GROMACS .gro file of C-alpha atoms in nm:
model
  283
    1THR     CA    1 -10.600   7.534  -1.267
    2ASN     CA    2 -10.315   7.567  -1.067
    3VAL     CA    3 -10.480   7.529  -0.738
    4ALA     CA    4 -10.399   7.331  -0.454
    5LEU     CA    5 -10.592   6.986  -0.362
    6THR     CA    6 -10.712   6.851  -0.025
    7ASP     CA    7 -10.659   6.533   0.084
    8ASP     CA    8 -11.026   6.433  -0.010
    9GLY     CA    9 -10.953   6.563  -0.355
   10ASP     CA   10 -11.140   6.905  -0.347
   11VAL     CA   11 -10.979   7.240  -0.449
   12TRP     CA   12 -10.861   7.502  -0.233
   13TRP     CA   13 -10.658   7.845  -0.258
   14GLU     CA   14 -10.542   8.100  -0.005
   15GLY     CA   15 -10.855   8.276   0.111
   16MET     CA   16 -11.096   8.022   0.019
   17THR     CA   17 -11.205   7.912   0.364
   18PRO     CA   18 -11.134   8.105   0.720
   19ASP     CA   19 -10.927   7.793   0.829
   20VAL     CA   20 -10.638   7.647   0.671
   21PRO     CA   21 -10.605   7.297   0.587
   22ALA     CA   22 -10.332   7.092   0.787
   23HIS     CA   23 -10.218   6.936   0.489
   24LEU     CA   24 -10.257   6.998   0.053
   25THR     CA   25 -10.100   6.910  -0.233
   26ASP     CA   26  -9.966   7.245  -0.353
   27TRP     CA   27 -10.034   7.384  -0.739
   28ARG     CA   28  -9.675   7.197  -0.845
   29ARG     CA   29  -9.803   6.870  -0.681
   30ARG     CA   30  -9.583   6.869  -0.372
   31ASP     CA   31  -9.667   6.832  -0.003
   32TRP     CA   32  -9.778   7.164   0.155
   33THR     CA   33  -9.844   7.235   0.500
   34PRO     CA   34  -9.899   7.568   0.679
   35GLN     CA   35  -9.561   7.555   0.767
   36SER     CA   36  -9.422   7.568   0.382
   37ASN     CA   37  -9.261   7.860   0.267
   38GLU     CA   38  -9.456   7.884  -0.055
   39PRO     CA   39  -9.848   7.950  -0.134
   40ALA     CA   40 -10.012   7.640  -0.181
   41ALA     CA   41 -10.200   7.763  -0.500
   42HIS     CA   42 -10.035   7.957  -0.744
   43PRO     CA   43 -10.129   8.349  -0.720
   44ASN     CA   44 -10.304   8.358  -1.053
   45SER     CA   45 -10.472   8.030  -1.043
   46ARG     CA   46 -10.821   8.001  -1.216
   47TYR     CA   47 -11.064   7.774  -1.257
   48CYS     CA   48 -11.305   7.716  -1.578
   49THR     CA   49 -11.621   7.538  -1.657
   50PRO     CA   50 -11.793   7.472  -2.000
   51ILE     CA   51 -12.068   7.735  -2.090
   52ALA     CA   52 -12.309   7.458  -2.159
   53GLN     CA   53 -12.286   7.380  -1.784
   54CYS     CA   54 -12.442   7.730  -1.692
   55PRO     CA   55 -12.792   7.696  -1.580
   56THR     CA   56 -12.879   8.085  -1.701
   57VAL     CA   57 -12.723   8.094  -2.066
   58ALA     CA   58 -12.959   8.210  -2.306
   59PRO     CA   59 -13.100   7.985  -2.537
   60GLU     CA   60 -12.988   8.243  -2.789
   61TRP     CA   61 -12.644   8.269  -2.712
   62GLU     CA   62 -12.502   8.048  -3.045
   63ASP     CA   63 -12.792   8.228  -3.246
   64PRO     CA   64 -12.604   8.281  -3.568
   65ALA     CA   65 -12.864   8.562  -3.686
   66GLY     CA   66 -12.700   8.750  -3.353
   67VAL     CA   67 -12.896   8.945  -3.120
   68PRO     CA   68 -12.967   9.321  -3.019
   69ILE     CA   69 -12.703   9.454  -2.751
   70SER     CA   70 -12.856   9.696  -2.512
   71ALA     CA   71 -12.573   9.763  -2.265
   72LEU     CA   72 -12.199   9.715  -2.278
   73LEU     CA   73 -12.025   9.664  -1.934
   74PHE     CA   74 -11.676   9.730  -1.880
   75GLY     CA   75 -11.496   9.625  -1.552
   76GLY     CA   76 -11.196   9.734  -1.368
   77ARG     CA   77 -11.059   9.599  -1.027
   78ARG     CA   78 -10.996   9.938  -0.823
   79ALA     CA   79 -10.951   9.953  -0.438
   80THR     CA   80 -11.031  10.325  -0.452
   81THR     CA   81 -11.188  10.614  -0.668
   82ILE     CA   82 -11.391  10.406  -0.906
   83PRO     CA   83 -11.770  10.372  -0.788
   84LEU     CA   84 -11.975  10.055  -0.797
   85ILE     CA   85 -12.119  10.142  -1.130
   86THR     CA   86 -12.125  10.452  -1.354
   87GLN     CA   87 -12.363  10.488  -1.684
   88SER     CA   88 -12.156  10.734  -1.957
   89LEU     CA   89 -12.323  11.033  -2.039
   90SER     CA   90 -12.269  10.952  -2.419
   91TRP     CA   91 -12.131  10.695  -2.642
   92ALA     CA   92 -11.817  10.922  -2.680
   93HIS     CA   93 -11.789  10.968  -2.318
   94GLY     CA   94 -11.859  10.546  -2.273
   95VAL     CA   95 -11.568  10.525  -2.495
   96PHE     CA   96 -11.345  10.776  -2.291
   97LEU     CA   97 -11.439  10.573  -2.002
   98ALA     CA   98 -11.345  10.265  -2.133
   99SER     CA   99 -11.031  10.409  -2.288
  100THR     CA  100 -10.918  10.496  -1.926
  101LEU     CA  101 -11.007  10.187  -1.752
  102SER     CA  102 -10.760  10.067  -1.510
  103SER     CA  103 -10.722   9.779  -1.252
  104GLU     CA  104 -10.465   9.698  -1.002
  105THR     CA  105 -10.216   9.446  -1.121
  106THR     CA  106 -10.233   9.079  -1.054
  107ALA     CA  107  -9.979   8.829  -1.071
  108ALA     CA  108 -10.083   8.728  -1.436
  109ALA     CA  109 -10.012   9.109  -1.567
  110THR     CA  110  -9.640   9.184  -1.417
  111GLY     CA  111  -9.595   8.950  -1.129
  112ARG     CA  112  -9.686   9.258  -0.880
  113GLN     CA  113 -10.001   9.302  -0.705
  114GLY     CA  114 -10.162   9.624  -0.627
  115VAL     CA  115 -10.014   9.844  -0.895
  116VAL     CA  116 -10.274  10.056  -1.092
  117ARG     CA  117 -10.221   9.973  -1.468
  118ARG     CA  118 -10.435  10.114  -1.742
  119ASP     CA  119 -10.639   9.853  -1.961
  120PRO     CA  120 -10.834  10.023  -2.199
  121MET     CA  121 -11.151   9.809  -2.256
  122ALA     CA  122 -10.961   9.544  -2.058
  123MET     CA  123 -10.803   9.421  -2.380
  124LEU     CA  124 -10.467   9.580  -2.385
  125PRO     CA  125 -10.275   9.228  -2.385
  126PHE     CA  126 -10.483   9.156  -2.674
  127LEU     CA  127 -10.452   9.434  -2.925
  128GLY     CA  128 -10.292   9.346  -3.242
  129TYR     CA  129 -10.297   9.723  -3.361
  130HIS     CA  130 -10.224  10.095  -3.222
  131VAL     CA  131 -10.444  10.159  -2.936
  132GLY     CA  132 -10.531  10.499  -3.065
  133ASP     CA  133 -10.656  10.335  -3.391
  134TYR     CA  134 -10.877  10.105  -3.182
  135PHE     CA  135 -10.997  10.392  -2.967
  136ALA     CA  136 -11.095  10.551  -3.327
  137HIS     CA  137 -11.254  10.243  -3.442
  138TRP     CA  138 -11.489  10.247  -3.090
  139LEU     CA  139 -11.558  10.603  -3.186
  140ASP     CA  140 -11.669  10.549  -3.539
  141ILE     CA  141 -11.899  10.265  -3.468
  142GLY     CA  142 -12.080  10.544  -3.244
  143ALA     CA  143 -12.063  10.822  -3.510
  144ARG     CA  144 -12.221  10.597  -3.801
  145ALA     CA  145 -12.466  10.408  -3.605
  146ASN     CA  146 -12.827  10.544  -3.507
  147PRO     CA  147 -12.809  10.701  -3.160
  148ASP     CA  148 -13.097  10.531  -3.033
  149LEU     CA  149 -12.995  10.197  -3.131
  150LEU     CA  150 -12.650  10.235  -2.949
  151PRO     CA  151 -12.591  10.026  -2.665
  152LYS     CA  152 -12.565  10.195  -2.314
  153ILE     CA  153 -12.213  10.167  -2.143
  154PHE     CA  154 -12.160  10.118  -1.806
  155TYR     CA  155 -11.840  10.122  -1.608
  156VAL     CA  156 -11.819   9.876  -1.309
  157ASN     CA  157 -11.586   9.825  -1.015
  158TRP     CA  158 -11.684   9.516  -0.756
  159PHE     CA  159 -11.340   9.554  -0.573
  160ARG     CA  160 -11.358   9.916  -0.394
  161ARG     CA  161 -11.232   9.877  -0.047
  162GLY     CA  162 -11.297  10.093   0.278
  163ASP     CA  163 -11.057  10.272   0.509
  164ASP     CA  164 -11.029   9.929   0.697
  165GLY     CA  165 -10.914   9.732   0.358
  166GLU     CA  166 -11.225   9.517   0.374
  167PHE     CA  167 -11.459   9.516   0.041
  168LEU     CA  168 -11.752   9.756   0.041
  169TRP     CA  169 -11.945   9.508  -0.172
  170PRO     CA  170 -11.995   9.133  -0.146
  171GLY     CA  171 -11.944   9.075  -0.538
  172PHE     CA  172 -12.035   8.728  -0.695
  173GLY     CA  173 -12.390   8.675  -0.715
  174GLU     CA  174 -12.474   8.983  -0.548
  175ASN     CA  175 -12.345   9.172  -0.828
  176SER     CA  176 -12.718   9.087  -1.031
  177ARG     CA  177 -12.838   9.371  -0.803
  178VAL     CA  178 -12.625   9.629  -1.008
  179LEU     CA  179 -12.701   9.466  -1.325
  180LYS     CA  180 -13.063   9.530  -1.249
  181TRP     CA  181 -13.017   9.900  -1.202
  182ALA     CA  182 -12.836   9.887  -1.558
  183LEU     CA  183 -13.096   9.719  -1.715
  184GLN     CA  184 -13.366   9.940  -1.545
  185ARG     CA  185 -13.153  10.243  -1.703
  186VAL     CA  186 -13.174  10.078  -2.027
  187GLU     CA  187 -13.563  10.051  -2.031
  188GLY     CA  188 -13.588  10.385  -1.899
  189THR     CA  189 -13.757  10.295  -1.589
  190VAL     CA  190 -13.526  10.430  -1.304
  191ASP     CA  191 -13.345  10.765  -1.225
  192ALA     CA  192 -12.987  10.838  -1.184
  193LEU     CA  193 -12.764  11.058  -0.986
  194ARG     CA  194 -12.570  11.292  -1.199
  195THR     CA  195 -12.205  11.334  -1.116
  196PRO     CA  196 -11.912  11.463  -1.278
  197ILE     CA  197 -11.767  11.127  -1.408
  198GLY     CA  198 -12.122  11.013  -1.525
  199ASP     CA  199 -12.435  10.877  -1.391
  200ILE     CA  200 -12.459  10.663  -1.052
  201PRO     CA  201 -12.760  10.500  -0.868
  202HIS     CA  202 -12.941  10.658  -0.604
  203PHE     CA  203 -12.889  10.459  -0.317
  204ASP     CA  204 -13.271  10.379  -0.295
  205ASP     CA  205 -13.298  10.254  -0.645
  206LEU     CA  206 -13.066   9.955  -0.573
  207ASP     CA  207 -13.227   9.649  -0.487
  208LEU     CA  208 -13.075   9.553  -0.151
  209ASP     CA  209 -13.371   9.296  -0.065
  210GLY     CA  210 -13.231   9.006   0.099
  211LEU     CA  211 -12.856   9.154   0.143
  212ASP     CA  212 -12.716   9.067   0.438
  213ARG     CA  213 -12.722   9.419   0.592
  214SER     CA  214 -12.513   9.347   0.915
  215VAL     CA  215 -12.204   9.321   0.721
  216TYR     CA  216 -12.296   9.552   0.393
  217ASP     CA  217 -12.475   9.835   0.563
  218ASP     CA  218 -12.562  10.188   0.431
  219THR     CA  219 -12.223  10.340   0.515
  220LYS     CA  220 -12.045  10.090   0.310
  221ILE     CA  221 -12.287  10.080   0.018
  222ARG     CA  222 -12.252  10.463  -0.002
  223ALA     CA  223 -11.902  10.463   0.026
  224ALA     CA  224 -11.901  10.204  -0.283
  225LEU     CA  225 -12.101  10.463  -0.479
  226ARG     CA  226 -11.923  10.771  -0.378
  227VAL     CA  227 -11.751  11.015  -0.650
  228ASP     CA  228 -11.467  11.212  -0.453
  229PRO     CA  229 -11.341  11.502  -0.628
  230SER     CA  230 -11.005  11.483  -0.444
  231GLU     CA  231 -10.963  11.112  -0.559
  232TRP     CA  232 -11.051  11.216  -0.919
  233GLU     CA  233 -10.781  11.493  -0.916
  234ARG     CA  234 -10.505  11.214  -0.893
  235GLU     CA  235 -10.716  11.005  -1.122
  236ILE     CA  236 -10.703  11.293  -1.408
  237ALA     CA  237 -10.328  11.291  -1.336
  238SER     CA  238 -10.280  10.934  -1.416
  239ILE     CA  239 -10.504  10.936  -1.729
  240ASP     CA  240 -10.297  11.259  -1.860
  241GLU     CA  241 -10.005  11.037  -1.826
  242TRP     CA  242 -10.172  10.752  -1.991
  243TYR     CA  243 -10.280  10.945  -2.297
  244ALA     CA  244  -9.948  11.108  -2.325
  245THR     CA  245  -9.810  10.747  -2.381
  246ILE     CA  246 -10.042  10.713  -2.692
  247GLY     CA  247  -9.902  11.001  -2.849
  248GLY     CA  248 -10.092  11.336  -2.986
  249ASN     CA  249 -10.106  11.190  -3.374
  250LYS     CA  250 -10.289  10.869  -3.275
  251LEU     CA  251 -10.495  10.980  -2.972
  252PRO     CA  252 -10.856  11.107  -3.114
  253ASP     CA  253 -10.946  11.452  -3.073
  254VAL     CA  254 -11.283  11.351  -2.898
  255LEU     CA  255 -11.113  11.171  -2.613
  256CYS     CA  256 -10.916  11.483  -2.551
  257GLN     CA  257 -11.214  11.691  -2.551
  258GLN     CA  258 -11.377  11.445  -2.325
  259LEU     CA  259 -11.074  11.445  -2.089
  260GLY     CA  260 -11.103  11.834  -2.095
  261ASP     CA  261 -11.477  11.829  -2.010
  262LEU     CA  262 -11.415  11.584  -1.709
  263LYS     CA  263 -11.190  11.846  -1.577
  264GLN     CA  264 -11.425  12.123  -1.592
  265ARG     CA  265 -11.683  11.928  -1.471
  266LEU     CA  266 -11.482  11.844  -1.153
  267SER     CA  267 -11.386  12.193  -1.119
  268THR     CA  268 -11.721  12.293  -1.113
  269ALA     CA  269 -11.808  12.028  -0.873
  270ARG     CA  270 -11.522  12.132  -0.636
  271ARG     CA  271 -11.679  12.503  -0.617
  272ASP     CA  272 -12.021  12.360  -0.527
  273VAL     CA  273 -11.968  12.067  -0.307
  274ALA     CA  274 -11.662  11.949  -0.106
  275GLN     CA  275 -11.761  11.583  -0.203
  276VAL     CA  276 -12.006  11.430  -0.426
  277SER     CA  277 -12.174  11.105  -0.269
  278VAL     CA  278 -12.496  10.933  -0.290
  279GLY     CA  279 -12.783  11.159  -0.191
  280GLU     CA  280 -12.631  11.478  -0.266
  281ARG     CA  281 -12.729  11.642  -0.598
  282LEU     CA  282 -12.491  11.914  -0.780
  283THR     CA  283 -12.657  12.268  -0.849
   0.00000   0.00000   0.00000
């Protein structure tokens, strides 16, 4: 919705093609050319399709009996700091990660782009009750459940960029490679690299067969997985500010403890290594 239309009736938006069409009908249904002063597509344009059109949808997706849930994935949109995928160390740690989830804002959120905003569980605009109570609800689920049956929690970030501003990971369908690793972790068939913020893949455990390695080489992918303590020092300061807005009487003590534990692990890491990266184990 709210995209531009080409003269032959196809859709188009900024960045979709290397070459900009000579003429479009913009999202307000006005004539548009590259000389126009406004974007052809709305900054928050979207497209939708019925799930019945998805060829890989599971046959059980509408099963009234439900299905077992083996993994939960929370995703943020960050150009720095957050690795491609991180597995939580426990249910409580997973709730902590999800409670601190953040994205760089789009036009949908504030009208400004590139501002880091906390968006716990990617649900902040939709929460109908106090966020501290919402966190407590998640923690209570873990406290009451059989630990062996709880889903594994993962935090993904497809949008990390390099120093040149280019994406470090291709995203889209290639994300299935990262999901494969997550499922292998659920099945217990692959190891992980322990870092202060959680478990990340060993480089060699990612299935990169068929990936365009001329563009996404080892250096880029290792950078996408990197955990940099100096970046996380700034991240922790931001998390402290976020938690302060919730209020001490509402923020669960378990999450405060998780934040304290993270600070301690990072402090230990800084003493041991200058930077934690793929292929480097903490001692």
